[in-house]
PDB file of C-alpha atoms in Angstrom:
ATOM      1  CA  UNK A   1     118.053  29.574 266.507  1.00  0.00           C
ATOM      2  CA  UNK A   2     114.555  30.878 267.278  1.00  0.00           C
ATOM      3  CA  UNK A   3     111.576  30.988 265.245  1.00  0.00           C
ATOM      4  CA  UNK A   4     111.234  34.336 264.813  1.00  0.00           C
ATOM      5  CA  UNK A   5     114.604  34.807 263.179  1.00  0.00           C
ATOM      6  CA  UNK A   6     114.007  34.812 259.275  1.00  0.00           C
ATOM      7  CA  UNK A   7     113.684  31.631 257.261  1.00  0.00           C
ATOM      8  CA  UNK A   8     113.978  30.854 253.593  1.00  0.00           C
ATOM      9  CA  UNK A   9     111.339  28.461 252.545  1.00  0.00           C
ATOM     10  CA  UNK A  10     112.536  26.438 249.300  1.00  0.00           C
ATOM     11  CA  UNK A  11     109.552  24.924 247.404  1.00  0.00           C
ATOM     12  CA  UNK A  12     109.482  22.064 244.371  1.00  0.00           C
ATOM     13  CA  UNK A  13     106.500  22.560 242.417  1.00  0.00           C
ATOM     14  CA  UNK A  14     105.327  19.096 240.963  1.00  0.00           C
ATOM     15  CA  UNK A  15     104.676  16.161 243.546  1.00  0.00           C
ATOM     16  CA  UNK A  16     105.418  18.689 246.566  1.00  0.00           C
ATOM     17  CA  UNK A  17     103.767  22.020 246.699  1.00  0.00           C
ATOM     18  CA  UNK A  18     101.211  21.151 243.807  1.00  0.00           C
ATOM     19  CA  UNK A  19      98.404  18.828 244.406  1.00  0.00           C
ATOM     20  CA  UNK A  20      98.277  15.804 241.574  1.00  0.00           C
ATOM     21  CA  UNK A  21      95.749  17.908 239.666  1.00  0.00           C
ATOM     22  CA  UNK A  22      98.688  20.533 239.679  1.00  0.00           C
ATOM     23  CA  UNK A  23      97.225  23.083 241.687  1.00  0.00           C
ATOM     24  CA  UNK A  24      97.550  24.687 245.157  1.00  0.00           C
ATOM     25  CA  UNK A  25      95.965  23.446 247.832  1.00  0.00           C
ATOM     26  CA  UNK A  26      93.712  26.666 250.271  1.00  0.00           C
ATOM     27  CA  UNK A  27      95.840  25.325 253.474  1.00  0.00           C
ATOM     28  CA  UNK A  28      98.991  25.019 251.867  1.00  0.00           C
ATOM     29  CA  UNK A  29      98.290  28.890 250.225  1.00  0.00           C
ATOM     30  CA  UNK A  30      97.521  30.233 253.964  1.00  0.00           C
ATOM     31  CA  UNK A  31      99.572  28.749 255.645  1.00  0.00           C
ATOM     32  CA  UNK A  32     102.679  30.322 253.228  1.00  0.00           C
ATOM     33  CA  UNK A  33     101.219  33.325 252.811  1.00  0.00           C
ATOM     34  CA  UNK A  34     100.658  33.646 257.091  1.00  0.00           C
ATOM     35  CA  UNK A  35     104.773  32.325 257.389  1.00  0.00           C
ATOM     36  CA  UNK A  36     105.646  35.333 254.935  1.00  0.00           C
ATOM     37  CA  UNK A  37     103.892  37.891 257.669  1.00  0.00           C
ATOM     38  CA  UNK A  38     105.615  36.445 260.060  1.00  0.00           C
ATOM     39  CA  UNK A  39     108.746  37.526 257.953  1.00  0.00           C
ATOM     40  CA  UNK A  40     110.197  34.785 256.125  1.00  0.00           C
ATOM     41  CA  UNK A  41     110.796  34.504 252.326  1.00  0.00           C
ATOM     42  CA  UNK A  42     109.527  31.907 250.145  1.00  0.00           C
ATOM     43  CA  UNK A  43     110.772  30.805 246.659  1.00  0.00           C
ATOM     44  CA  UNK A  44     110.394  27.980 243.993  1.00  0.00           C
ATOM     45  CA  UNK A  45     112.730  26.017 243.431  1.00  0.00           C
ATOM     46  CA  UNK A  46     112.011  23.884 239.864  1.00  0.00           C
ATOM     47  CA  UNK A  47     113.024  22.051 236.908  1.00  0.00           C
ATOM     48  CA  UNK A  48     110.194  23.667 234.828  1.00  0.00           C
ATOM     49  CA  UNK A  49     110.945  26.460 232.690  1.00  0.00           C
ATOM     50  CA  UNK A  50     109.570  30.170 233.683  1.00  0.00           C
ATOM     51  CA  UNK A  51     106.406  30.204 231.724  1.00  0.00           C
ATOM     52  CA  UNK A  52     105.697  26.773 233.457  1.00  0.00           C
ATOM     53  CA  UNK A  53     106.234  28.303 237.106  1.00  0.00           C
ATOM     54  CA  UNK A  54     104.959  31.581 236.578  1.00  0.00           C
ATOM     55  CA  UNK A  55     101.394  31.369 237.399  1.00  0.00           C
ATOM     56  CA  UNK A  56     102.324  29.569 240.688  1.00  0.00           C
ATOM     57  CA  UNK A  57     104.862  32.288 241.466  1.00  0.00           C
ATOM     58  CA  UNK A  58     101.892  34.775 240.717  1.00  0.00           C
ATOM     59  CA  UNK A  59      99.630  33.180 242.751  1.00  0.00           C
ATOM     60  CA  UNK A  60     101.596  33.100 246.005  1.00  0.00           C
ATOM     61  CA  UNK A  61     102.365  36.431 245.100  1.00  0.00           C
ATOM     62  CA  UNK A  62     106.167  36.086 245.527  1.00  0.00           C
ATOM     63  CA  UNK A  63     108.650  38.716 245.395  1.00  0.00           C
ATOM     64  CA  UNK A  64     112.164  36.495 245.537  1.00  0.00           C
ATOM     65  CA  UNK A  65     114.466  35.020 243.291  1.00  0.00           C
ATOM     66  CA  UNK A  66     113.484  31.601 241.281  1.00  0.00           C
ATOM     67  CA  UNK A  67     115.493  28.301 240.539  1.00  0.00           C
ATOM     68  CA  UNK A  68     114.316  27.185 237.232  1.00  0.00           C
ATOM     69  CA  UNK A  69     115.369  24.481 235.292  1.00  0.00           C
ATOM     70  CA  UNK A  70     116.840  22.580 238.052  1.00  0.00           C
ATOM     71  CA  UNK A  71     119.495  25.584 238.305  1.00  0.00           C
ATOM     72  CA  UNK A  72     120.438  26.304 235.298  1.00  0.00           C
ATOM     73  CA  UNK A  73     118.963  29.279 234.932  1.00  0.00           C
ATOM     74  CA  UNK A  74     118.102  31.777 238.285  1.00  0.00           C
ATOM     75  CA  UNK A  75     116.708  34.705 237.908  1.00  0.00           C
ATOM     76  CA  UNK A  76     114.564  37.700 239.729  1.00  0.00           C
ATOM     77  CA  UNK A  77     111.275  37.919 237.811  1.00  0.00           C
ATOM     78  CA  UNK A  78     110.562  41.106 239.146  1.00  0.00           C
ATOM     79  CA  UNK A  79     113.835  42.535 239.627  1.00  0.00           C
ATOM     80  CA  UNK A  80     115.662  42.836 236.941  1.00  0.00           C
ATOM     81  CA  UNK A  81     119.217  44.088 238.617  1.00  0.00           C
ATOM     82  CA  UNK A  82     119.247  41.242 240.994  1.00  0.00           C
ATOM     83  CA  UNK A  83     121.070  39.362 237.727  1.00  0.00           C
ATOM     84  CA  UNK A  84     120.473  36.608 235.752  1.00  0.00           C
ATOM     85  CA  UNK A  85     122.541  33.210 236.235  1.00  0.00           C
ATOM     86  CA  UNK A  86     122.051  31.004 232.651  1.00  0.00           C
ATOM     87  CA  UNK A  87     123.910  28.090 231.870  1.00  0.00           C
ATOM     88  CA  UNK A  88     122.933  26.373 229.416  1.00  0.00           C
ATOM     89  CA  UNK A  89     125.100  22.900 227.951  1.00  0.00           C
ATOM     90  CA  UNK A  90     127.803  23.161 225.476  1.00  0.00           C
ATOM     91  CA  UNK A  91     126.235  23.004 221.883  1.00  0.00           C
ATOM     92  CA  UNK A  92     128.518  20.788 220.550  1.00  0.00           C
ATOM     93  CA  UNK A  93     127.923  18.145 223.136  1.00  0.00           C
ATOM     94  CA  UNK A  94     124.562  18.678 222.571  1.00  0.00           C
ATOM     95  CA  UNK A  95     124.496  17.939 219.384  1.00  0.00           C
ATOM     96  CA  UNK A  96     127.107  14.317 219.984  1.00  0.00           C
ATOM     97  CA  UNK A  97     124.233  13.572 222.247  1.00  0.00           C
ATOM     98  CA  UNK A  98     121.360  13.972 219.596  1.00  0.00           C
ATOM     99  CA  UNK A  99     123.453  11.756 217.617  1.00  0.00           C
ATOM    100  CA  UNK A 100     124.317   9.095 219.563  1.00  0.00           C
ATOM    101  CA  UNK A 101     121.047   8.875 220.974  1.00  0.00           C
ATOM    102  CA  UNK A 102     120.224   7.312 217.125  1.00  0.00           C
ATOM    103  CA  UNK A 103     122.153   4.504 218.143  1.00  0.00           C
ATOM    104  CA  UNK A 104     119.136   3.605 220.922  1.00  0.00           C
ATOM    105  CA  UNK A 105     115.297   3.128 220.272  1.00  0.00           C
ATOM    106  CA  UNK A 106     113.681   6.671 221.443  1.00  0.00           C
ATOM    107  CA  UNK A 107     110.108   8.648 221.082  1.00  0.00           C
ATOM    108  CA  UNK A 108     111.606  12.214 220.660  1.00  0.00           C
ATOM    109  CA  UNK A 109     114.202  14.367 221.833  1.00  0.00           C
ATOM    110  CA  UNK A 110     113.713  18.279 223.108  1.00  0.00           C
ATOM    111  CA  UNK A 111     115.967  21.180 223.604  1.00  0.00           C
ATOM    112  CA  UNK A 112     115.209  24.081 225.414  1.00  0.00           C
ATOM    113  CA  UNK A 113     116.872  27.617 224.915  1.00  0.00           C
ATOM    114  CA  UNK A 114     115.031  29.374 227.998  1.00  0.00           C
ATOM    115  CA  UNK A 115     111.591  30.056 226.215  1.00  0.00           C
ATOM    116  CA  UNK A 116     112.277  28.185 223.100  1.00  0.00           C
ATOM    117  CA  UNK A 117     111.659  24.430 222.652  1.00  0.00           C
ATOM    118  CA  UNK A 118     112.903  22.499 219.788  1.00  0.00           C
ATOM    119  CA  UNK A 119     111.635  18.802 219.119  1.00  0.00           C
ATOM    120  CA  UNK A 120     112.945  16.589 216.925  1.00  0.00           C
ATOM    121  CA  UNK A 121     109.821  14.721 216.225  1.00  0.00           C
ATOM    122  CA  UNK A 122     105.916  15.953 216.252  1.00  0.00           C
ATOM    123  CA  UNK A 123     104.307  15.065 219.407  1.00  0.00           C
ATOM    124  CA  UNK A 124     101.056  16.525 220.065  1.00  0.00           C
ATOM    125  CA  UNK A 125     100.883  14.843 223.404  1.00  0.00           C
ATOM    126  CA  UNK A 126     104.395  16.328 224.220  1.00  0.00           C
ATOM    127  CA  UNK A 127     103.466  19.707 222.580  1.00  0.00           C
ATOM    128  CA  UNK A 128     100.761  20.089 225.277  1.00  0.00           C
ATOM    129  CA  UNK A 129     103.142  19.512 227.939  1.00  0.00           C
ATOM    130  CA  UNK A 130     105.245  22.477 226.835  1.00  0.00           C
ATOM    131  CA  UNK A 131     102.977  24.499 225.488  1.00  0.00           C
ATOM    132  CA  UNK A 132     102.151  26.290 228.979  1.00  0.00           C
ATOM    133  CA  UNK A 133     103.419  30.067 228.689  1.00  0.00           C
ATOM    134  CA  UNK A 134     103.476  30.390 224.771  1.00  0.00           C
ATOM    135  CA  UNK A 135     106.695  28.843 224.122  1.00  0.00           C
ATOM    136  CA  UNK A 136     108.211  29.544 220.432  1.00  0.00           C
ATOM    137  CA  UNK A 137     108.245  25.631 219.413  1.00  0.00           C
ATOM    138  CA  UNK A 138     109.775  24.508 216.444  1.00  0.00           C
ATOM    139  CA  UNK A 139     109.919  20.808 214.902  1.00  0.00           C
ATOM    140  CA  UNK A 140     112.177  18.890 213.192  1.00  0.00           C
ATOM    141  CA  UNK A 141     115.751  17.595 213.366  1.00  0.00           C
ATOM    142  CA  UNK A 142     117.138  19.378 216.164  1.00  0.00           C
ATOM    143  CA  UNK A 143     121.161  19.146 214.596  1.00  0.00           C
ATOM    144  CA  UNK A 144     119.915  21.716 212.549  1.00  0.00           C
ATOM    145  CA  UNK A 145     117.798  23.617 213.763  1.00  0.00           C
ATOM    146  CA  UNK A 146     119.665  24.232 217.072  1.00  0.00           C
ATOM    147  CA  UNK A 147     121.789  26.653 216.905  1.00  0.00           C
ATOM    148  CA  UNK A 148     122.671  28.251 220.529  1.00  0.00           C
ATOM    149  CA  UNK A 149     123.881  26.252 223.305  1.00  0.00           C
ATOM    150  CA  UNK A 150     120.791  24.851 225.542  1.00  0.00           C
ATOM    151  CA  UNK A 151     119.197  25.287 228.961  1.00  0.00           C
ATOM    152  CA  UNK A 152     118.353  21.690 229.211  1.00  0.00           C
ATOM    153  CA  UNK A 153     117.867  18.663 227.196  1.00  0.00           C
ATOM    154  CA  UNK A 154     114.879  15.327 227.363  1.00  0.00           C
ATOM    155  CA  UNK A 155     115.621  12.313 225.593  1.00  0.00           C
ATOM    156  CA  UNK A 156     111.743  10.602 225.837  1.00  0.00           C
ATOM    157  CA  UNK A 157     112.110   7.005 225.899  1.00  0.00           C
ATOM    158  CA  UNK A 158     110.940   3.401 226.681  1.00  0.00           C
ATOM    159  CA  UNK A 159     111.265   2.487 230.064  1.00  0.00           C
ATOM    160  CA  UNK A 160     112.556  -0.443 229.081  1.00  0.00           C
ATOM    161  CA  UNK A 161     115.540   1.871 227.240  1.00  0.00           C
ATOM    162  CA  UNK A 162     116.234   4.392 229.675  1.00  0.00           C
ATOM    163  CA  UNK A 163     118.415   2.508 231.850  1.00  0.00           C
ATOM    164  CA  UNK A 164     120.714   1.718 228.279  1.00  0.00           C
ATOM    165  CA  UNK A 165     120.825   5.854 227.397  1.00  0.00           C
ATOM    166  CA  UNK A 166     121.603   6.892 231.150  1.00  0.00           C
ATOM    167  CA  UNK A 167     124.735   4.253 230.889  1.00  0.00           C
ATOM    168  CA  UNK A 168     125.802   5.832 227.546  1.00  0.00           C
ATOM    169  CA  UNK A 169     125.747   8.916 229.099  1.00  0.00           C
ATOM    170  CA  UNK A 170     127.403   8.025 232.152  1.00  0.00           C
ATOM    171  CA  UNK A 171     130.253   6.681 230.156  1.00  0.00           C
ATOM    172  CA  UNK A 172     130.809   8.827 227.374  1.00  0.00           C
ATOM    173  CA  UNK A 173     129.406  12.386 228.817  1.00  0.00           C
ATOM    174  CA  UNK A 174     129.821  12.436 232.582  1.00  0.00           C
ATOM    175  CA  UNK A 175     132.289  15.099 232.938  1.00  0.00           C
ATOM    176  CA  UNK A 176     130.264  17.498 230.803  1.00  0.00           C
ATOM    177  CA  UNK A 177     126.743  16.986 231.809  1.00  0.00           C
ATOM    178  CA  UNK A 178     124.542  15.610 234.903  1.00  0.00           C
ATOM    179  CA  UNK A 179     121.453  13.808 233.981  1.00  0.00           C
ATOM    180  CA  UNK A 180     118.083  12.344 235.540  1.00  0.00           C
ATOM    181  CA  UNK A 181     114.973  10.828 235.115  1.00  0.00           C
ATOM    182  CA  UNK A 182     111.583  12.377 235.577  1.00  0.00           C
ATOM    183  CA  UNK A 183     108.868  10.700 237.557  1.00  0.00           C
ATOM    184  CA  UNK A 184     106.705   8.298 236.017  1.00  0.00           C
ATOM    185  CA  UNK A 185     104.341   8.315 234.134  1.00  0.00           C
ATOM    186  CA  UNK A 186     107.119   9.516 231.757  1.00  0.00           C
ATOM    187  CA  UNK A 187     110.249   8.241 230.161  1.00  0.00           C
ATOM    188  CA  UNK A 188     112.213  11.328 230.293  1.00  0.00           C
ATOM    189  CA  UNK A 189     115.885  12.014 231.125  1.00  0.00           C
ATOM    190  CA  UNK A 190     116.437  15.486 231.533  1.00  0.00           C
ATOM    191  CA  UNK A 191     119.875  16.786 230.917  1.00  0.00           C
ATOM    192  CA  UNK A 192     121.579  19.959 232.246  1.00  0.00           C
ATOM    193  CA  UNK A 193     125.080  21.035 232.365  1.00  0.00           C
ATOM    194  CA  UNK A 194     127.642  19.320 234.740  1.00  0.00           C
ATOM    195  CA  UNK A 195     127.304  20.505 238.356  1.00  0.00           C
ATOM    196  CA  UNK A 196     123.715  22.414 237.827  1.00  0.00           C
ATOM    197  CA  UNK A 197     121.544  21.439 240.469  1.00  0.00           C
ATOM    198  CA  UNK A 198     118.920  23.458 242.749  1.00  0.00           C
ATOM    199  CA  UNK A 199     121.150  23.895 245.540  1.00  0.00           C
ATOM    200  CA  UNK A 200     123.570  26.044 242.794  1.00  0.00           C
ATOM    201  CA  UNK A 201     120.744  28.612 242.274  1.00  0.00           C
ATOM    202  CA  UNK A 202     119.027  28.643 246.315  1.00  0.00           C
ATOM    203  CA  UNK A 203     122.259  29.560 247.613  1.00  0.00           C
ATOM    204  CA  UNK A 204     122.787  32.524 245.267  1.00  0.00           C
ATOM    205  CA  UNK A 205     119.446  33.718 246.684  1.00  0.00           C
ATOM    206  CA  UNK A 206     120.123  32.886 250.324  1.00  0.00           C
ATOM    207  CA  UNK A 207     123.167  34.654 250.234  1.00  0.00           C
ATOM    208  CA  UNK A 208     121.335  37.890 248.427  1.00  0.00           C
ATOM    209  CA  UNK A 209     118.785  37.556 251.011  1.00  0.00           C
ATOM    210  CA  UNK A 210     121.552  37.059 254.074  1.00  0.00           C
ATOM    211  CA  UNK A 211     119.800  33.989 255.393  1.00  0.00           C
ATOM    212  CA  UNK A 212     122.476  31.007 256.314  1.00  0.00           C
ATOM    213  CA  UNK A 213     122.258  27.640 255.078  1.00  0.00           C
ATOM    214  CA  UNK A 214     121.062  26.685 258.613  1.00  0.00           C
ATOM    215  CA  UNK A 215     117.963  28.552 258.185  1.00  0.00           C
ATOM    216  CA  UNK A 216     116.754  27.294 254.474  1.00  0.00           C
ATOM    217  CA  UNK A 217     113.670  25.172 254.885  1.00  0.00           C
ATOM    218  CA  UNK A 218     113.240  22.987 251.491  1.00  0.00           C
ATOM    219  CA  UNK A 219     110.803  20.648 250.662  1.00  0.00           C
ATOM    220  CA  UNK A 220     110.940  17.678 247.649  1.00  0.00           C
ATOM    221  CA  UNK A 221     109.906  14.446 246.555  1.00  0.00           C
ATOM    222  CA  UNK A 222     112.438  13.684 243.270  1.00  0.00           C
ATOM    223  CA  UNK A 223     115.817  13.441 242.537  1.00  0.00           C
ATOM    224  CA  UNK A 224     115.934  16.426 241.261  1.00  0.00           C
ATOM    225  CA  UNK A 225     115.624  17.768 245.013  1.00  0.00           C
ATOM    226  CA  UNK A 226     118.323  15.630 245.966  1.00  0.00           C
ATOM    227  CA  UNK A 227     120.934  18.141 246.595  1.00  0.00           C
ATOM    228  CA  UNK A 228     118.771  20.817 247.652  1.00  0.00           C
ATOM    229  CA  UNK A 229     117.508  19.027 250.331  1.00  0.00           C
ATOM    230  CA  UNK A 230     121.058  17.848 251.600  1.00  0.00           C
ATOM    231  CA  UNK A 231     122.042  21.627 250.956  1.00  0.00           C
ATOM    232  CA  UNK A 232     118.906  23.254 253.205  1.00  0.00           C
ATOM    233  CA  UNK A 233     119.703  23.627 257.157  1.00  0.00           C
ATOM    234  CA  UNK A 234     116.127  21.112 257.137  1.00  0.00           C
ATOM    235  CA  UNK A 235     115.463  19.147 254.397  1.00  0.00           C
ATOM    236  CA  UNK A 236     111.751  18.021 254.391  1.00  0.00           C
ATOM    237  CA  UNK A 237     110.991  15.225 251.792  1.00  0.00           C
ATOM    238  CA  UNK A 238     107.616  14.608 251.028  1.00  0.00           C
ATOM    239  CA  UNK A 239     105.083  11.899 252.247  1.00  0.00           C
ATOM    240  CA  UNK A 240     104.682  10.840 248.428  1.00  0.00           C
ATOM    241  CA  UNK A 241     108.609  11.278 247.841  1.00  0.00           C
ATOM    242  CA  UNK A 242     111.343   8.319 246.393  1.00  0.00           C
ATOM    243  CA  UNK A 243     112.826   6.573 249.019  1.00  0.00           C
ATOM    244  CA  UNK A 244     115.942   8.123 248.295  1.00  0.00           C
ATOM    245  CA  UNK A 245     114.851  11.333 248.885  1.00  0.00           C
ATOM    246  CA  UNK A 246     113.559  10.209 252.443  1.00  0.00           C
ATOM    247  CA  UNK A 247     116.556   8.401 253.052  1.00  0.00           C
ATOM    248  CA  UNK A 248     118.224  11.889 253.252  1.00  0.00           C
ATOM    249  CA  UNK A 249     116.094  14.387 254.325  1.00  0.00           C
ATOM    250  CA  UNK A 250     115.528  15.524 258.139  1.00  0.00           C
ATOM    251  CA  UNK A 251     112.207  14.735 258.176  1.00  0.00           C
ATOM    252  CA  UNK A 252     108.996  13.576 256.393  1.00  0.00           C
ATOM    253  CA  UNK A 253     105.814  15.558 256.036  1.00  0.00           C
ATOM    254  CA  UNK A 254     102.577  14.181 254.568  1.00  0.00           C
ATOM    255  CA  UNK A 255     101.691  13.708 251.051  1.00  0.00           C
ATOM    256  CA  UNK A 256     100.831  16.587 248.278  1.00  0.00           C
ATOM    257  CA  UNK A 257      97.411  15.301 248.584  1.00  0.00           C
ATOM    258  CA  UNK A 258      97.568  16.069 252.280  1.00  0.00           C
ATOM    259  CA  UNK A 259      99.043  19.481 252.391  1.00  0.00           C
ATOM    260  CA  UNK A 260     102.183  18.681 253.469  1.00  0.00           C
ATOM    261  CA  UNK A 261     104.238  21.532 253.472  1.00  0.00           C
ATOM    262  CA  UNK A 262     100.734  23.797 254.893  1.00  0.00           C
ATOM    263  CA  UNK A 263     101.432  20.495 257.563  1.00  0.00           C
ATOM    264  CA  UNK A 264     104.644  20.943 258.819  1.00  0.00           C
ATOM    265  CA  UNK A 265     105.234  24.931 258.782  1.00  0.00           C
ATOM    266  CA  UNK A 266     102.475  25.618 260.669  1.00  0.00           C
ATOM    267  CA  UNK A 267     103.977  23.246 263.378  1.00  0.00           C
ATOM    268  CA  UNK A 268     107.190  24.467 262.667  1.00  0.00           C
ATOM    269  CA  UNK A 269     106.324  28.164 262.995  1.00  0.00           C
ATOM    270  CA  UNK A 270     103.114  28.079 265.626  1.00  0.00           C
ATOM    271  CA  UNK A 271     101.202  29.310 262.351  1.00  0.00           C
TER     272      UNK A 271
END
């Protein structure tokens, strides 16, 4: 494999290519934008929604295929016969979730349709988080007011009550639905249908692209990258990553902080 044969370069947004004040670091920009001249592709690879992702996609001025919501929903956003992969949870198991979830102390509980976010309580704080991209958001008991099946699911908790929801899940749900927890500082567990994962979505664009799985570069720091990165030819976990993410990738860049994907590509490449 030589360098000049074309790579796909997978990036996670939060913890990995964004610095902590959620923004892109000059180097790291450069640096992708110099590996796209030399003729490899570069895509995002997320658990945010669209209208989260979007001004990052912008901003490296991509032209590929994007993983959102940890792949349940890939799409081209400026190609519109590329297709569109959505799949979204059963509504009916959404809705046993909502209420068994009453049976455990919890702050709120959101549902996502693609662009549309439902919480069950008022949360200003929680409203901010979702409000990036002009989301249609509409409050109050979610058993009612959902009505189509959803793109993903957060159950905001206590730490302390996390653990006690995940085991519910595991044992009544598991065959239906995959679930995991965000990074601190929140108490989130994020819920997506059963086998959805990044990996699902990058290798419907690596195969549109015809780059092997030998030549997919990704980079991560959560569980949510877990797959991904076993999935990529070279998975690159982060310097700021969970162990278990290092524990399985092929190698460890710096930190966010310390332009760690900018880092290792230009290595990689002679950028």
């Amino acid at each position: 494999m030589t360098l000049h044969e074309k790579h796909l370069i997978v990036l996670d947004l939060d913890g990995t290519l964004l610095t902590d004040e959620k923004k892109i670091s000059s180097k790291t920009l450069h640096t992708l934008t110099e590996a796209r001249k030399q003729g490899h592709e570069v895509m995002i690879a997320t658990g945010r929604p669209y209208r989260a992702s979007e001004i990052y996609y912008k901003q490296l001025n991509l032209g590929t295929p994007i993983v959102n919501f940890n792949g349940a929903f890939t799409h081209h956003p400026i190609d519109e016969n590329w297709g569109t992969y959505h799949t979204p949870m059963d509504l009916h198991v959404s809705k046993q979730i909502i209420e068994a979830c009453h049976d455990f102390p919890f702050r709120n509980i959101i549902a996502e349709v693609k662009d549309d976010v439902y919480l069950h309580y008022h949360d200003e704080k929680l409203i901010d988080v979702f409000m990036m991209g002009n989301p249609s958001i509409s409050t109050g008991d979610i058993r009612e007011f959902l009505t189509e099946n959803p793109t993903s699911m957060l159950i905001h908790a206590e730490e302390e009550d996390v653990k006690d929801i995940r085991a519910h899940l595991d044992k009544v749900h598991a065959e239906v639905i995959d679930h995991r927890r965000w990074a601190a500082p929140w108490h989130v567990i994020e819920i997506v249908k059963s086998g959805l994962n990044k990996a699902v979505g990058i290798e419907k664009v690596a195969s549109s692209l015809n780059i092997p799985q030998e030549r997919i570069i990704a980079f991560g720091d959560e569980d949510n990258d877990f797959e991904m990165l076993e999935y990529a030819g070279t998975g690159i976990a982060m310097g700021n990553a969970i162990e278990k993410v290092k524990e399985i990738a092929n190698d460890v860049t710096l930190t966010n902080e310390e332009d760690g994907i900018g880092v290792y590509l230009q290595k990689r490449f002679n950028l």
